PDB file of C-alpha atoms and ligand atoms in Angstrom:
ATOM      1  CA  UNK V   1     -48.259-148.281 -66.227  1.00  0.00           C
ATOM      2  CA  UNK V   2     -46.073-151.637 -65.905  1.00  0.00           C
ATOM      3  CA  UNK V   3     -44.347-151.529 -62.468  1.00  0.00           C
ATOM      4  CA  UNK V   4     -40.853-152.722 -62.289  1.00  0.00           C
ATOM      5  CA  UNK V   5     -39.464-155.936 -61.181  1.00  0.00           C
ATOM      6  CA  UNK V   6     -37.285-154.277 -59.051  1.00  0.00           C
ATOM      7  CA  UNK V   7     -35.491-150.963 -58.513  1.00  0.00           C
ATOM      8  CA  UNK V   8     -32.200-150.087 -56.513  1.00  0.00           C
ATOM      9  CA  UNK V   9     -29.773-147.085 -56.282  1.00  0.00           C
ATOM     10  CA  UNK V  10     -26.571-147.374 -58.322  1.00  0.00           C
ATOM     11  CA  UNK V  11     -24.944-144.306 -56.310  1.00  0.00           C
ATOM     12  CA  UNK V  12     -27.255-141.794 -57.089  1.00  0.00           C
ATOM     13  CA  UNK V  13     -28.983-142.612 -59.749  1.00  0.00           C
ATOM     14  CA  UNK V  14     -31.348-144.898 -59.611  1.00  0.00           C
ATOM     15  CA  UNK V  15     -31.859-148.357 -61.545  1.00  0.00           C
ATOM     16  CA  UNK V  16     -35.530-150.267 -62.844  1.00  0.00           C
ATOM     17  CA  UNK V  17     -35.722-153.067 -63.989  1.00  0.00           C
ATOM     18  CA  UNK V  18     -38.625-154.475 -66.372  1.00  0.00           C
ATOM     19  CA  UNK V  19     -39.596-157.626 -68.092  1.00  0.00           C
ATOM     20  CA  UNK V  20     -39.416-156.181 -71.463  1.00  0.00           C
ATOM     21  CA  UNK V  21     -38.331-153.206 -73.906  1.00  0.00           C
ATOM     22  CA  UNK V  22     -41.851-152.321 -74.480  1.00  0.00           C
ATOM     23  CA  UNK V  23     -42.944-151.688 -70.753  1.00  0.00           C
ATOM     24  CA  UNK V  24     -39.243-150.150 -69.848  1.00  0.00           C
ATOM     25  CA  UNK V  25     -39.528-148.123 -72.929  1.00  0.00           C
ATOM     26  CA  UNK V  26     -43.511-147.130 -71.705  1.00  0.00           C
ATOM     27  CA  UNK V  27     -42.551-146.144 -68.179  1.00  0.00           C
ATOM     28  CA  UNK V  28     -39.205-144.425 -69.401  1.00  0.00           C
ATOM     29  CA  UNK V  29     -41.250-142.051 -71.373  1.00  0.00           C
ATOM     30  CA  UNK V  30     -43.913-141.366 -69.123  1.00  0.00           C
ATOM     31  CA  UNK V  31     -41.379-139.756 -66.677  1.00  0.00           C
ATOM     32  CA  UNK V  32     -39.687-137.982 -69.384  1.00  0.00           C
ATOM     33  CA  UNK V  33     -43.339-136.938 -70.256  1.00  0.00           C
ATOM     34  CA  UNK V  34     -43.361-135.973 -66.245  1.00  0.00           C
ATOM     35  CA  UNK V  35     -40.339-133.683 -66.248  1.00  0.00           C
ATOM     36  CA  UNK V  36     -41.415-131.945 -69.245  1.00  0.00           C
ATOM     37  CA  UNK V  37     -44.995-131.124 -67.913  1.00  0.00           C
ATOM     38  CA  UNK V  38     -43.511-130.220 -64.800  1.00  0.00           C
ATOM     39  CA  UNK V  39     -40.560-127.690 -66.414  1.00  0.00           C
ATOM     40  CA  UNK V  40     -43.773-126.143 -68.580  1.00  0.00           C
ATOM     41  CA  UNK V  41     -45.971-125.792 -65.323  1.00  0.00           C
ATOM     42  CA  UNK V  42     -42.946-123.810 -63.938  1.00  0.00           C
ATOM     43  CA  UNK V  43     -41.183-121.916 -66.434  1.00  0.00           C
ATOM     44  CA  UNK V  44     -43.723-121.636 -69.637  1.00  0.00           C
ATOM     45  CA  UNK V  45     -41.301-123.882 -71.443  1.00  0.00           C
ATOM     46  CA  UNK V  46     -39.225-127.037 -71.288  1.00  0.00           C
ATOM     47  CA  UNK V  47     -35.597-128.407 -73.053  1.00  0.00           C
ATOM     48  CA  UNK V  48     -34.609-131.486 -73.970  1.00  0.00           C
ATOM     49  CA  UNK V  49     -31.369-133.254 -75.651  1.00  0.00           C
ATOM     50  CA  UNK V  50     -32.604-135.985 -77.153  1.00  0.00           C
ATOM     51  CA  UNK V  51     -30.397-139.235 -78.130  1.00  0.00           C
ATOM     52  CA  UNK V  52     -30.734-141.190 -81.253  1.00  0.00           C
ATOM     53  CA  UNK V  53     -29.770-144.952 -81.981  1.00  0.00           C
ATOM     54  CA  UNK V  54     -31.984-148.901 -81.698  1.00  0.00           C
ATOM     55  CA  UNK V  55     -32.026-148.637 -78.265  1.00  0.00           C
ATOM     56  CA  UNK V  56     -34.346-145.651 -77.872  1.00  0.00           C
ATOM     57  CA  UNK V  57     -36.826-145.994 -80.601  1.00  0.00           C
ATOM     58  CA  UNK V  58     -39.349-147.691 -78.506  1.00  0.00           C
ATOM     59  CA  UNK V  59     -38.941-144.853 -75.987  1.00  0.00           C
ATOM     60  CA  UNK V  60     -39.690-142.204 -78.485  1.00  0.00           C
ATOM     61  CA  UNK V  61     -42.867-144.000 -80.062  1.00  0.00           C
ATOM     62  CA  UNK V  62     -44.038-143.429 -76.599  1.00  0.00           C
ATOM     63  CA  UNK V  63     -42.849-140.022 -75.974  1.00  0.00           C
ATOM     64  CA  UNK V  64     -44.252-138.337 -79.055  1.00  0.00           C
ATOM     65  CA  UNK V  65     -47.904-140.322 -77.922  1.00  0.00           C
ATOM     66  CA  UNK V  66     -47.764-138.908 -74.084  1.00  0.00           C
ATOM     67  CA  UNK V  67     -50.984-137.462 -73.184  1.00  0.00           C
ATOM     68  CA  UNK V  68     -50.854-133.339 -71.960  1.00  0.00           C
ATOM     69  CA  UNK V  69     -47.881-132.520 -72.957  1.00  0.00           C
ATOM     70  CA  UNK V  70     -47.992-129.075 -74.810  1.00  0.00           C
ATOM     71  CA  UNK V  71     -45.339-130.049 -77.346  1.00  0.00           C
ATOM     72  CA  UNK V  72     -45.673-126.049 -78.307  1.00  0.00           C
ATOM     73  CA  UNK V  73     -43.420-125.389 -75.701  1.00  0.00           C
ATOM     74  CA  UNK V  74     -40.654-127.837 -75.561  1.00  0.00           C
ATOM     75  CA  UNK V  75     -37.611-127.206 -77.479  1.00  0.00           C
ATOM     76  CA  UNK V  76     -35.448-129.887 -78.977  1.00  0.00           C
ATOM     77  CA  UNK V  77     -31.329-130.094 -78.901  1.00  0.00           C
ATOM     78  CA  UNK V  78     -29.663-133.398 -79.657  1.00  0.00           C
ATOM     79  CA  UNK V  79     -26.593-135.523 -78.501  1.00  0.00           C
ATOM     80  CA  UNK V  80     -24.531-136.445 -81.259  1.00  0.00           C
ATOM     81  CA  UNK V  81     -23.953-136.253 -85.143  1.00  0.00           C
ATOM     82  CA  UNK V  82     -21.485-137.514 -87.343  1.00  0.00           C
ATOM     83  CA  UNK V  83     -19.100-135.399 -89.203  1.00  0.00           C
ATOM     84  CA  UNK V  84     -19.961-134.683 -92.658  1.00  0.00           C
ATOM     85  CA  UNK V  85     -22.864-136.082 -93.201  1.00  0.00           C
ATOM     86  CA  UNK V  86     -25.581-135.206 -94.807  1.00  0.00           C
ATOM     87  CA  UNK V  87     -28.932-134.809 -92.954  1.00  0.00           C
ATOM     88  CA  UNK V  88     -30.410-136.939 -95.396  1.00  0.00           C
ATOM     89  CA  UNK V  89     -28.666-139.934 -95.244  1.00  0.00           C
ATOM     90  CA  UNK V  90     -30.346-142.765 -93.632  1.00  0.00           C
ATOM     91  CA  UNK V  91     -27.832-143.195 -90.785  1.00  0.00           C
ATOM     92  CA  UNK V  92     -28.075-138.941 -90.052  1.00  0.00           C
ATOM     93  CA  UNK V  93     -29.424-138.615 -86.538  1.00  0.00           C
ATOM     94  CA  UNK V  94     -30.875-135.653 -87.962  1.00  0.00           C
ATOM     95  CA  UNK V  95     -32.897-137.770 -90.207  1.00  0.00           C
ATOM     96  CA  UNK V  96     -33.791-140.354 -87.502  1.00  0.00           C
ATOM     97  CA  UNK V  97     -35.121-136.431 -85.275  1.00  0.00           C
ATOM     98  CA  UNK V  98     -36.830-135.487 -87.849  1.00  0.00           C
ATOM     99  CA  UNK V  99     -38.832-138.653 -88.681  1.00  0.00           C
ATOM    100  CA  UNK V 100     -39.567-139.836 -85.074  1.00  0.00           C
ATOM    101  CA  UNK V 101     -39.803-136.636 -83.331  1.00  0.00           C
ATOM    102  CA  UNK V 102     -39.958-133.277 -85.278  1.00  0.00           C
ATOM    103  CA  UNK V 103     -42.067-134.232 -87.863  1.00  0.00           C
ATOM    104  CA  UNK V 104     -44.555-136.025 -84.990  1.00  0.00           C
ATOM    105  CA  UNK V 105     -45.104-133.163 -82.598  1.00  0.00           C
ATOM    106  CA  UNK V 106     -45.428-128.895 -82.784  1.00  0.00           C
ATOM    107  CA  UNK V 107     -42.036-128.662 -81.230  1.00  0.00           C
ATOM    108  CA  UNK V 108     -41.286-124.949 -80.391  1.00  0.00           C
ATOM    109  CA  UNK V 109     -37.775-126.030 -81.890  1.00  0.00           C
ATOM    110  CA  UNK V 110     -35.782-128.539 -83.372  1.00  0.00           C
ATOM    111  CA  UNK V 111     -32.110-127.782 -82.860  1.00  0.00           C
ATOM    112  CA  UNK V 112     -30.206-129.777 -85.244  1.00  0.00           C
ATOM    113  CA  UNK V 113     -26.084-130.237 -84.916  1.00  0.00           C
ATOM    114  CA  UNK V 114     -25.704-129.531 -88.449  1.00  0.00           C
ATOM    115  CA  UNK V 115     -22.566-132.667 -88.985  1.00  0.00           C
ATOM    116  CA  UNK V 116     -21.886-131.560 -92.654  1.00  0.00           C
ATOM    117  CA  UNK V 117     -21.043-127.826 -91.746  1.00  0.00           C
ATOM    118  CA  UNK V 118     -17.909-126.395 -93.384  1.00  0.00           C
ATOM    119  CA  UNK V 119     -16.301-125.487 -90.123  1.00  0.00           C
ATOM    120  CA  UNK V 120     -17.218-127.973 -87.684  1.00  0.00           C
ATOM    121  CA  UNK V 121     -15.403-125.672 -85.291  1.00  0.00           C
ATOM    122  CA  UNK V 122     -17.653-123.144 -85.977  1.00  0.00           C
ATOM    123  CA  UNK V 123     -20.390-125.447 -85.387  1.00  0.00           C
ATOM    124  CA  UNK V 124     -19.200-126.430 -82.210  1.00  0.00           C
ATOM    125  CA  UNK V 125     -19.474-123.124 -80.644  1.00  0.00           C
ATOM    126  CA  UNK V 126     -23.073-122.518 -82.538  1.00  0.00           C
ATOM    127  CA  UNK V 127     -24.440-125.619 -80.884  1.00  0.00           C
ATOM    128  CA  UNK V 128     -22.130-124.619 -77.383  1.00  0.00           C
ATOM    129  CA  UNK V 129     -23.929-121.065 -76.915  1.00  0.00           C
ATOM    130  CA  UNK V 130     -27.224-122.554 -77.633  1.00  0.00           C
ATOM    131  CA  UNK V 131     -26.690-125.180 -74.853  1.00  0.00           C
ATOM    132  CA  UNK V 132     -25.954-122.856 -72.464  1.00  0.00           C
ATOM    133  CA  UNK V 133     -29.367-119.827 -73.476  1.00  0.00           C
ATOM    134  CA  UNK V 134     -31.095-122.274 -70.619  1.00  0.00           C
ATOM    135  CA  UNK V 135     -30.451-124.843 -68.428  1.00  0.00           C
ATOM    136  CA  UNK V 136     -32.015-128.567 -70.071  1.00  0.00           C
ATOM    137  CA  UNK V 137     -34.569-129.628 -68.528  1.00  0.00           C
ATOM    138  CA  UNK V 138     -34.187-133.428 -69.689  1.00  0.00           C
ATOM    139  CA  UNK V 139     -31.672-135.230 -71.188  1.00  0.00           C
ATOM    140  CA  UNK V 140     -33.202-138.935 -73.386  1.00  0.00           C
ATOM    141  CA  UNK V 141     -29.541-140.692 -72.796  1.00  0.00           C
ATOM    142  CA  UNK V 142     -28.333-144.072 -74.649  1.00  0.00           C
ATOM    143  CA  UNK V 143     -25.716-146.133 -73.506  1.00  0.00           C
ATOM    144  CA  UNK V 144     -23.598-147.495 -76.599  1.00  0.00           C
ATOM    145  CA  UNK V 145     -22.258-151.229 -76.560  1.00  0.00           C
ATOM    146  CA  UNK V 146     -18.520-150.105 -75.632  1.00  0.00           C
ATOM    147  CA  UNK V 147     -20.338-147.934 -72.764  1.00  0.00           C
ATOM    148  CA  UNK V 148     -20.650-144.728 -74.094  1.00  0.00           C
ATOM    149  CA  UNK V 149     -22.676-141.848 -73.941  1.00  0.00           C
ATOM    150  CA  UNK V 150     -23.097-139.102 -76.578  1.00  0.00           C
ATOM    151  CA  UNK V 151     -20.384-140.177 -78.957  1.00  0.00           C
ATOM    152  CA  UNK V 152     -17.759-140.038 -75.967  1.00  0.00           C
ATOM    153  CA  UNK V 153     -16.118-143.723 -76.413  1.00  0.00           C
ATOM    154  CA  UNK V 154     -13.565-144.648 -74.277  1.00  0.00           C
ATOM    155  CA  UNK V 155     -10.801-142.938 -75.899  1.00  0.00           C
ATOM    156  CA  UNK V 156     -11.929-139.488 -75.872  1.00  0.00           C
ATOM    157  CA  UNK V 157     -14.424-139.207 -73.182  1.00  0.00           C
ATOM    158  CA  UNK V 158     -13.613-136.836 -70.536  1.00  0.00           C
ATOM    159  CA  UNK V 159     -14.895-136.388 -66.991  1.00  0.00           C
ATOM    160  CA  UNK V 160     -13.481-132.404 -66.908  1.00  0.00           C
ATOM    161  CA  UNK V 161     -14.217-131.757 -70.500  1.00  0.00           C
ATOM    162  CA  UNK V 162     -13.307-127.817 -70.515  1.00  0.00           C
ATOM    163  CA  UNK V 163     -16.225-127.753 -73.736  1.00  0.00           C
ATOM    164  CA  UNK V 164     -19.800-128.357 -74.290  1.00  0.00           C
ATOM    165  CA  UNK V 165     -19.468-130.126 -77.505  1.00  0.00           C
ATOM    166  CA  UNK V 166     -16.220-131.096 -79.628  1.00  0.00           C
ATOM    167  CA  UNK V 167     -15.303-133.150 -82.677  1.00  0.00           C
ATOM    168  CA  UNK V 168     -14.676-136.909 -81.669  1.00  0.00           C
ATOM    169  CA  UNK V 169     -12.718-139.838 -83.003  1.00  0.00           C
ATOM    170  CA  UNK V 170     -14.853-142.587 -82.918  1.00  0.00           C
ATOM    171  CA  UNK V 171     -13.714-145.756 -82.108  1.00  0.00           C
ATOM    172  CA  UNK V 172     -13.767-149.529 -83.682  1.00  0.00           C
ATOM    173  CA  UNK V 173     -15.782-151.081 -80.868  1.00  0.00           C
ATOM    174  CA  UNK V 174     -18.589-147.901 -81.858  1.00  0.00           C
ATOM    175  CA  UNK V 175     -18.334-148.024 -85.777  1.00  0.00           C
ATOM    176  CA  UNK V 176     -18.525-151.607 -85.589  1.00  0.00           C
ATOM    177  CA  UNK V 177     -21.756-151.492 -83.791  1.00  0.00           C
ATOM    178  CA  UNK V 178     -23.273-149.029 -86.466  1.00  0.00           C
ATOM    179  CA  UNK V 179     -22.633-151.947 -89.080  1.00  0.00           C
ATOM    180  CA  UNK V 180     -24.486-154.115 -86.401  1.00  0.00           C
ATOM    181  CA  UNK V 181     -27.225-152.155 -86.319  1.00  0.00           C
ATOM    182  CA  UNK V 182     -27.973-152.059 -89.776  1.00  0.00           C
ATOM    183  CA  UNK V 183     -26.683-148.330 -90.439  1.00  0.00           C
ATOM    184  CA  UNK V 184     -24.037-149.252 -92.660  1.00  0.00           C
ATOM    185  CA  UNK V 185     -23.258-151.592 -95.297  1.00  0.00           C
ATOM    186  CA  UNK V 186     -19.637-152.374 -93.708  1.00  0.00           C
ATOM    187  CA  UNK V 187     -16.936-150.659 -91.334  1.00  0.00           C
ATOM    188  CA  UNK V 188     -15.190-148.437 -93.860  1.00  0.00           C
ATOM    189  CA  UNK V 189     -18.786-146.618 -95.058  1.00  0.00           C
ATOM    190  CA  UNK V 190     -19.068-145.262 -91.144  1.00  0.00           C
ATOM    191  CA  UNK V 191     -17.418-141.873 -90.464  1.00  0.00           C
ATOM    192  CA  UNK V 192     -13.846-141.815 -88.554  1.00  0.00           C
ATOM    193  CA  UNK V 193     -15.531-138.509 -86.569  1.00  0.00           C
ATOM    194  CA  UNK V 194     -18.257-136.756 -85.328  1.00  0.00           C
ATOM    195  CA  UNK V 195     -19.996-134.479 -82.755  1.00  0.00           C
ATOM    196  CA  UNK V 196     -20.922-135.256 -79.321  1.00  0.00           C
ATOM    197  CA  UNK V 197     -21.771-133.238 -76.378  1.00  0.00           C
ATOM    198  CA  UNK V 198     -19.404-134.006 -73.607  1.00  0.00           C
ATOM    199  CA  UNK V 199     -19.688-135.615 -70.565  1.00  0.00           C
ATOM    200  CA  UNK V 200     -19.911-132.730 -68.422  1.00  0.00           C
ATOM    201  CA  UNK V 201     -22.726-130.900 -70.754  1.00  0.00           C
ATOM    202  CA  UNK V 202     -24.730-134.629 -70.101  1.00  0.00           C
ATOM    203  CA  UNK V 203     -24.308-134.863 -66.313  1.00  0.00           C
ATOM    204  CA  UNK V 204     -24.932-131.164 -66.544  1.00  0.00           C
ATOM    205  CA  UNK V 205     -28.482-131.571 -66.922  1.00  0.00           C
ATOM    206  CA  UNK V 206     -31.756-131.347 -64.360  1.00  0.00           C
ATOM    207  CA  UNK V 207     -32.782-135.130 -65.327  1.00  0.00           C
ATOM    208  CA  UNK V 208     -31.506-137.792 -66.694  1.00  0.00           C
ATOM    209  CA  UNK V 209     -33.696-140.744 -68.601  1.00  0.00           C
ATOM    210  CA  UNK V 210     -31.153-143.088 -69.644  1.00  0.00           C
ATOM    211  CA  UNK V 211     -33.373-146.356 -71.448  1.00  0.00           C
ATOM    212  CA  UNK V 212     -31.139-149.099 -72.071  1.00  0.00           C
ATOM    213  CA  UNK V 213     -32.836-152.426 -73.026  1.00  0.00           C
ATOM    214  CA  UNK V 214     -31.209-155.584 -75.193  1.00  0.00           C
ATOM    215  CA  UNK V 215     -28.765-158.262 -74.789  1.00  0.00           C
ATOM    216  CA  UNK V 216     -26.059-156.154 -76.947  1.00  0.00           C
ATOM    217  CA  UNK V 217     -25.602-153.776 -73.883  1.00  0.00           C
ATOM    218  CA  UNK V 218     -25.633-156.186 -71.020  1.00  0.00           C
ATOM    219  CA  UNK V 219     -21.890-156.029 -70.252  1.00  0.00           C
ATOM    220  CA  UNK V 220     -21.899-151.567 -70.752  1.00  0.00           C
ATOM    221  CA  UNK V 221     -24.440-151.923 -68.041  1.00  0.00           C
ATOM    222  CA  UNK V 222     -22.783-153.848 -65.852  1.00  0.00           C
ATOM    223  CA  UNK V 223     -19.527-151.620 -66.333  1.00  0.00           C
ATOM    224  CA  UNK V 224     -21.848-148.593 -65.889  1.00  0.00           C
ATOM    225  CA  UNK V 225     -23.056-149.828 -62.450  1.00  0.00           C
ATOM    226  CA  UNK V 226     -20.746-152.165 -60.749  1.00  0.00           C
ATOM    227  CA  UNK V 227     -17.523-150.479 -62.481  1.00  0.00           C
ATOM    228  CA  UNK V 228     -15.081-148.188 -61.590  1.00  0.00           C
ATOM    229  CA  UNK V 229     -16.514-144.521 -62.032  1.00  0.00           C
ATOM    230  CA  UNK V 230     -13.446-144.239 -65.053  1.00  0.00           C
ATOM    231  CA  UNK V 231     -13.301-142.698 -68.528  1.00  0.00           C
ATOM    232  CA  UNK V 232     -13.134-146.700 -69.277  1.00  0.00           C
ATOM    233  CA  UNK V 233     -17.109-147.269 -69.345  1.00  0.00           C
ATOM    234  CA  UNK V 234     -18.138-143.315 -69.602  1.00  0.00           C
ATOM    235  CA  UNK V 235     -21.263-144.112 -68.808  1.00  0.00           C
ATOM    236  CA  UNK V 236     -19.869-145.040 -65.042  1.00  0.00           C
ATOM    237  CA  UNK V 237     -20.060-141.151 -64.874  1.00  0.00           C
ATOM    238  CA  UNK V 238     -24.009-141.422 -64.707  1.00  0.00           C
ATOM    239  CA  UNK V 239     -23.730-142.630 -61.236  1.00  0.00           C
ATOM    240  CA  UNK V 240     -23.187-139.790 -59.533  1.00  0.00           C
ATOM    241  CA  UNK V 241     -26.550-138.081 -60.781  1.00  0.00           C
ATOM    242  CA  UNK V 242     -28.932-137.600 -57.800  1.00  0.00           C
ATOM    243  CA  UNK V 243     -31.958-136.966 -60.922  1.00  0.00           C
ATOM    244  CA  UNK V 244     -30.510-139.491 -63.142  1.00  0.00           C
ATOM    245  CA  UNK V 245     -32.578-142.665 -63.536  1.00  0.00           C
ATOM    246  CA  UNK V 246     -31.605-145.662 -65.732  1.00  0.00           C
ATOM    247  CA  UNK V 247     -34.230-147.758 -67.336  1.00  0.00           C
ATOM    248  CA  UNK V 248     -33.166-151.677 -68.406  1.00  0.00           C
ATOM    249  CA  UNK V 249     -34.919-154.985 -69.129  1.00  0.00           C
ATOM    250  CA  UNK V 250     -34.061-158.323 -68.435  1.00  0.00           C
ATOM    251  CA  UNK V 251     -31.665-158.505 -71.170  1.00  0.00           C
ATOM    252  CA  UNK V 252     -29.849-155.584 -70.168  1.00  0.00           C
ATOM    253  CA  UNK V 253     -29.618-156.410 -66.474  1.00  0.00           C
ATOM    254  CA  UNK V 254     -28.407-160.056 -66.844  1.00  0.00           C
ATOM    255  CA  UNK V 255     -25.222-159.851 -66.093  1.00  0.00           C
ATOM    256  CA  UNK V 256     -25.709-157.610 -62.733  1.00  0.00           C
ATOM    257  CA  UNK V 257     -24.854-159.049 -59.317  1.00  0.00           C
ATOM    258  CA  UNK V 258     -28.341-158.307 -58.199  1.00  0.00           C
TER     259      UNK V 258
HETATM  260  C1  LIG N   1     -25.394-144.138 -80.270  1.00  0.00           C
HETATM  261  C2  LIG N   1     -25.442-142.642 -80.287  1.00  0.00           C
HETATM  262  C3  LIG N   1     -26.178-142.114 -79.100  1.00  0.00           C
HETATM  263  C4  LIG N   1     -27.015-143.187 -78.462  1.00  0.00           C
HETATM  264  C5  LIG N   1     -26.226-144.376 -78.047  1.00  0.00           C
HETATM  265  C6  LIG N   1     -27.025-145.640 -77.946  1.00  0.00           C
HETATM  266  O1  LIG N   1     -24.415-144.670 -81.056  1.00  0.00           O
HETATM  267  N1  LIG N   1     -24.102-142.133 -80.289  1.00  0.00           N
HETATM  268  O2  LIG N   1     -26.942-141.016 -79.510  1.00  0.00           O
HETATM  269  O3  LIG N   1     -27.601-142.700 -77.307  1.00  0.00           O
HETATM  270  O4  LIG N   1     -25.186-144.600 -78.937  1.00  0.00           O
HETATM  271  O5  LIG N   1     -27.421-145.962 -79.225  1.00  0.00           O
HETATM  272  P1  LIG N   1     -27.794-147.394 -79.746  1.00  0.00           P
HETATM  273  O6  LIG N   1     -29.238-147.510 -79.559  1.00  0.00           O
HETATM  274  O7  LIG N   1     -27.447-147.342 -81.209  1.00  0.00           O
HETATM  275  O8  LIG N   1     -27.015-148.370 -78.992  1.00  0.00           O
END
């Protein structure tokens, strides 16, 4: 495995640094891969909430290839969806699941946030009980351009969140980076809402592997470690994670003070 050029504690999580996507990517999934084994050794089974966008395609590639890891027993949850649309568009985070991950391994389960229910309300508390059968295991966690994590932008992301999963507005900074990406012809195809998990349901779980390579996300990661812990970079919150460990490259980590 690559070994990182260097690796400090942002509060409690913990920050490594690589030369590239690929080998931050590599090692990212080989402790996922670790936490997984480790929950089946223990319990028979393992959970994960898995997070979708550029940024963590590398990381899965190397996921679904980890060696030993009785996929048989590991059951699937995800972050975030957007609201009402339909799994098979090619910007559904279902679709992206399903391509890269459920349609890779034996999961025991895939547990989709179905986005184009009728009563996304409804859906909420579906997805909300199933959260909370078992505690997760492992939660795979991006870090968007405008610092967010789930679908919680700025505007709407809150430390206390009283739910597990709720219907988001999404901002311009995050529908504009959709377009970036290549998701979406323009800013008026990509949805005004969607589903997230919250902030507490994501600092909520055993382990955190939060891969965060590219240029794009160089300033969210420096808000996310030398920021104020504030609602204004959500992904501040991840600091005060003792299991939480944040995976970057050079690109990433250029703007950092050290
Ligand atoms: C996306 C999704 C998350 C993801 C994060 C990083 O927009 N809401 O599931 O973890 O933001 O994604 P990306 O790789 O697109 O920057």
């Amino acid at each position: 495995m690559p070994s990182p050029i260097k690796t400090f504690a942002a509060g409690d999580m913990q920050v490594h640094v690589f030369s590239s996507k690929r080998e931050a990517s590599e090692v990212a999934a080989e402790a996922a891969a670790a936490i997984l084994r480790s929950a089946i050794a223990g319990r028979g089974r393992a959970r994960m909430v898995v997070s979708t966008g550029n940024s963590q395609l590398d990381f899965i590639e190397a996921l679904v290839r980890a060696r030993d890891l009785d996929w048989t027993a590991v059951e699937a949850l995800h972050l975030d969806e957007y609201a009402g649309m339909a799994a098979t568009h090619p910007a559904s985070f279902r679709l992206w699941l399903k391509t890269r991950l459920a349609d890779r391994v034996p999961l025991r389960a895939m547990h989709y946030v179905n986005g184009d229910a009728r009563d996304l309300d409804a859906e909420c508390r579906r997805y909300g009980h199933l959260l909370a059968e078992a505690p997760i295991d492992a939660g795979f966690i991006g870090i968007g351009e405008n610092g967010h994590i789930g679908f919680n932008d700025p505007p709407v992301a809150d430390f206390n969140d009283p739910v597990p999963i709720k219907i988001v507005r999404l901002d311009y900074a995050c529908r504009r980076q959709q377009v970036g990406e290549g998701h979406f012809d323009g800013i008026s195809a990509v949805p005004e809402h969607a589903l997230s998990l919250t902030c507490p349901s994501i600092v909520g779980m055993t382990n955190l592997i939060c891969c965060v390579p590219e240029l794009r996300k160089a300033k969210a990661v420096r808000d996310t470690i030398e920021g104020p812990i504030s609602t204004a970079c959500p992904a501040s919150i991840l600091r005060t994670h003792p299991r939480a460990q944040l995976y970057l490259d050079l690109e990433s980590a250029s703007l950092l003070a050290r």
